[in-house]
Amino acid sequence: MRDIHTFAGGYLRPEATERTASAHLYGRAGKRLFDIVLALLLLPVLAPVILVLSALIRMDGGPVFFAHERIGRNGARFNCLKIRSMVPDAETVLKSYLAANIHAAREWEMRFKLTDDPRITSVGLFLRRTGLDELPQIWNVLRGDMSFVGPRPVTAPELGMYGPHKAAYLSVRPGVTGAWQIHGRTTGCYVNRVALDRSYVEDLSLRRDLALIGQTAFSVLKMTGS
């Protein structure tokens, strides 16, 4: 894989090269240490919440957790965990819905998301609006698949949407929350998403991570997720 320090394809501004995650002290060691300490502090608080939500999800007879393959740092693949927010036969429902709705099919092709998603359950809608469906990702953080803050984890097809800017995404661990999750997810615009991810990587710092975590807590209380 191309050395992410060079960004010869124009992935990052030349003047930002020395501030990339792999070259930055915080990116090399501090960020991972911060993730581990925060995860261990939060685990006793989050575990009972996950158990209660698990009991609600079991009511429809389907599995509690949903694991989906995503692309992580340096292209490593991992299973991103979530509390299931969709009906058990979500893939079948999606295929039927897209086949019958041309506008929805176009939206899915552009965004990999739907404004009105027929797969999402009533409990799942609440989980998504609060972001509580992503609580199990604390396990991904402890494993080192993810960070608390970073680009939203993408699938292999979505990574192609980054075009010549893939290296910016691949240079850091994807995050449970991040700049796009806070500032851009409602627009669904990939141009904006890539720009936010590039900006985050170029200006990586503990201060920015703390600010994004604080903004995430506020957005959870406002139920602005999707």
XYZ file of C-alpha atoms in Angstrom:
226
model
C 0.000 0.000 0.000
C 1.212 3.522 -0.754
C 3.037 5.171 2.137
C 0.437 7.380 3.802
C 3.118 9.929 4.692
C 3.598 10.956 1.048
C -0.016 11.316 -0.081
C 1.340 11.595 -3.626
C -2.142 11.438 -5.066
C -3.128 14.613 -3.257
C -4.719 12.932 -0.255
C -3.608 15.656 2.144
C -2.214 19.122 1.758
C 1.623 18.990 1.614
C 1.945 21.317 4.579
C -0.166 18.933 6.648
C 1.994 15.861 6.023
C 3.907 16.097 9.302
C 0.632 16.344 11.202
C -0.845 13.076 9.895
C -1.899 10.506 12.482
C 1.068 8.191 11.972
C 3.603 11.025 12.306
C 1.956 12.733 15.261
C 2.811 11.724 18.827
C -0.833 11.667 19.855
C -1.750 9.615 16.807
C 1.056 7.133 17.392
C 0.455 6.326 21.056
C -1.610 8.853 23.005
C -4.843 8.295 21.125
C -4.808 4.522 21.679
C -4.025 4.965 25.379
C -6.857 7.486 25.670
C -9.267 5.007 24.037
C -8.352 2.160 26.390
C -8.609 4.257 29.556
C -11.941 5.809 28.530
C -13.382 2.437 27.512
C -12.476 0.864 30.841
C -14.030 3.794 32.701
C -17.254 3.652 30.666
C -17.700 -0.120 30.589
C -19.281 -0.459 34.085
C -21.775 2.284 33.174
C -22.619 1.092 29.654
C -22.876 -2.646 30.354
C -26.197 -2.397 32.321
C -27.665 -0.126 29.614
C -26.728 -2.651 26.926
C -28.365 -5.436 28.958
C -31.633 -3.507 29.290
C -31.701 -2.662 25.579
C -30.915 -6.289 24.762
C -34.053 -7.383 26.602
C -36.168 -4.982 24.510
C -34.642 -6.162 21.244
C -35.244 -9.841 22.061
C -38.998 -9.229 22.074
C -39.287 -9.711 18.308
C -37.412 -13.005 18.438
C -34.404 -11.873 16.425
C -30.760 -11.569 17.473
C -29.741 -8.732 19.796
C -26.538 -7.721 18.057
C -25.733 -7.005 14.441
C -22.210 -7.318 13.080
C -21.299 -5.816 9.713
C -17.912 -5.958 7.996
C -16.204 -2.584 7.777
C -12.820 -1.301 6.643
C -10.466 -0.121 9.364
C -7.000 1.344 9.712
C -4.568 0.334 6.959
C -7.383 -1.535 5.199
C -7.937 -4.139 7.937
C -11.435 -5.620 7.872
C -13.418 -6.041 11.088
C -16.952 -6.710 12.281
C -18.496 -3.479 13.534
C -20.961 -4.232 16.343
C -24.325 -2.610 16.894
C -27.512 -3.339 18.767
C -29.907 -4.518 16.076
C -32.240 -1.708 15.000
C -33.773 -3.442 11.975
C -36.224 -6.269 11.376
C -34.612 -9.738 11.392
C -34.999 -10.209 7.598
C -33.638 -6.743 6.780
C -31.790 -7.689 3.569
C -34.889 -9.266 2.019
C -37.006 -6.255 2.981
C -34.435 -3.877 1.484
C -34.215 -5.707 -1.854
C -37.990 -5.809 -2.221
C -38.342 -2.142 -1.281
C -35.651 -0.929 -3.695
C -37.074 -3.041 -6.516
C -40.474 -1.416 -6.034
C -39.286 2.184 -5.448
C -37.051 3.733 -8.090
C -36.456 6.947 -6.107
C -35.411 4.972 -3.041
C -33.100 2.871 -5.224
C -31.392 6.029 -6.510
C -31.046 7.401 -2.991
C -29.486 4.132 -1.843
C -27.051 4.141 -4.752
C -25.884 7.661 -3.870
C -25.896 7.562 -0.066
C -26.078 3.909 1.050
C -28.857 5.219 3.302
C -32.601 5.806 3.038
C -34.575 8.736 4.421
C -37.532 6.435 5.049
C -36.045 3.034 5.765
C -38.679 0.265 6.009
C -36.208 -2.046 7.774
C -35.986 0.004 10.968
C -38.153 -1.054 13.904
C -39.864 1.383 16.284
C -37.350 0.577 19.025
C -34.588 0.761 16.436
C -35.644 4.267 15.443
C -35.213 5.398 19.046
C -31.829 3.671 19.265
C -30.595 5.393 16.119
C -31.831 8.840 17.097
C -30.014 8.577 20.414
C -27.003 6.692 19.057
C -27.551 3.953 21.644
C -27.410 1.278 18.936
C -23.656 1.902 18.744
C -22.901 1.204 22.418
C -21.484 -2.308 21.700
C -18.724 -0.649 19.693
C -16.939 -0.151 23.006
C -15.823 -3.747 22.388
C -14.439 -2.709 18.981
C -12.545 0.088 20.731
C -11.038 -2.263 23.307
C -10.010 -4.681 20.546
C -8.302 -1.896 18.638
C -10.613 -2.072 15.593
C -11.964 1.405 16.292
C -11.301 4.577 18.232
C -13.821 6.637 20.170
C -13.285 9.452 17.660
C -12.493 9.119 13.959
C -14.073 8.768 10.515
C -17.301 6.790 10.427
C -16.429 3.157 9.573
C -17.158 2.357 5.947
C -17.899 -0.749 3.922
C -15.667 -1.743 1.010
C -18.017 -0.162 -1.597
C -18.228 3.052 0.449
C -14.437 3.321 0.611
C -14.485 3.686 -3.155
C -16.439 6.924 -2.677
C -13.303 8.479 -1.160
C -11.570 8.328 -4.539
C -8.017 9.669 -4.325
C -8.527 10.517 -0.641
C -8.706 6.928 0.642
C -5.367 7.221 2.430
C -6.730 9.880 4.780
C -9.421 7.470 5.929
C -7.051 4.488 6.125
C -4.445 6.351 8.192
C -6.537 6.275 11.390
C -8.923 3.945 13.180
C -12.577 4.656 12.361
C -14.532 6.187 15.203
C -17.660 5.541 17.213
C -18.195 9.274 16.762
C -16.405 11.969 14.805
C -16.604 15.155 12.795
C -18.953 13.790 10.149
C -21.153 12.022 12.673
C -21.669 15.350 14.461
C -21.581 17.918 11.658
C -22.497 16.161 8.436
C -24.512 12.976 8.783
C -27.891 14.619 8.188
C -26.828 15.851 4.727
C -25.729 12.473 3.371
C -23.233 14.267 1.113
C -20.067 12.244 0.509
C -18.108 15.271 -0.687
C -18.706 16.876 2.701
C -17.987 13.600 4.471
C -14.583 13.172 2.795
C -13.701 16.816 3.498
C -14.552 16.428 7.193
C -12.541 13.211 7.475
C -9.533 14.807 5.785
C -9.750 17.807 8.083
C -9.931 15.548 11.137
C -6.828 13.573 10.118
C -4.855 16.728 9.297
C -5.665 18.370 12.638
C -5.681 15.311 14.896
C -5.371 16.241 18.570
C -6.604 15.281 22.026
C -8.320 18.646 22.313
C -10.349 18.020 19.173
C -11.251 14.485 20.265
C -12.507 15.769 23.617
C -14.562 18.458 21.890
C -16.186 15.916 19.551
C -16.977 13.575 22.444
C -18.635 16.466 24.273
C -20.653 17.381 21.179
C -21.669 13.742 20.806
C -23.040 13.626 24.364
C -25.070 16.756 23.618
C -26.438 15.323 20.360
C -27.440 12.083 22.149
C -29.498 14.129 24.600
C -31.095 16.022 21.681
C -31.757 12.738 19.799
C -30.378 14.113 16.552
C -28.901 10.857 15.237
C -30.156 8.861 12.248
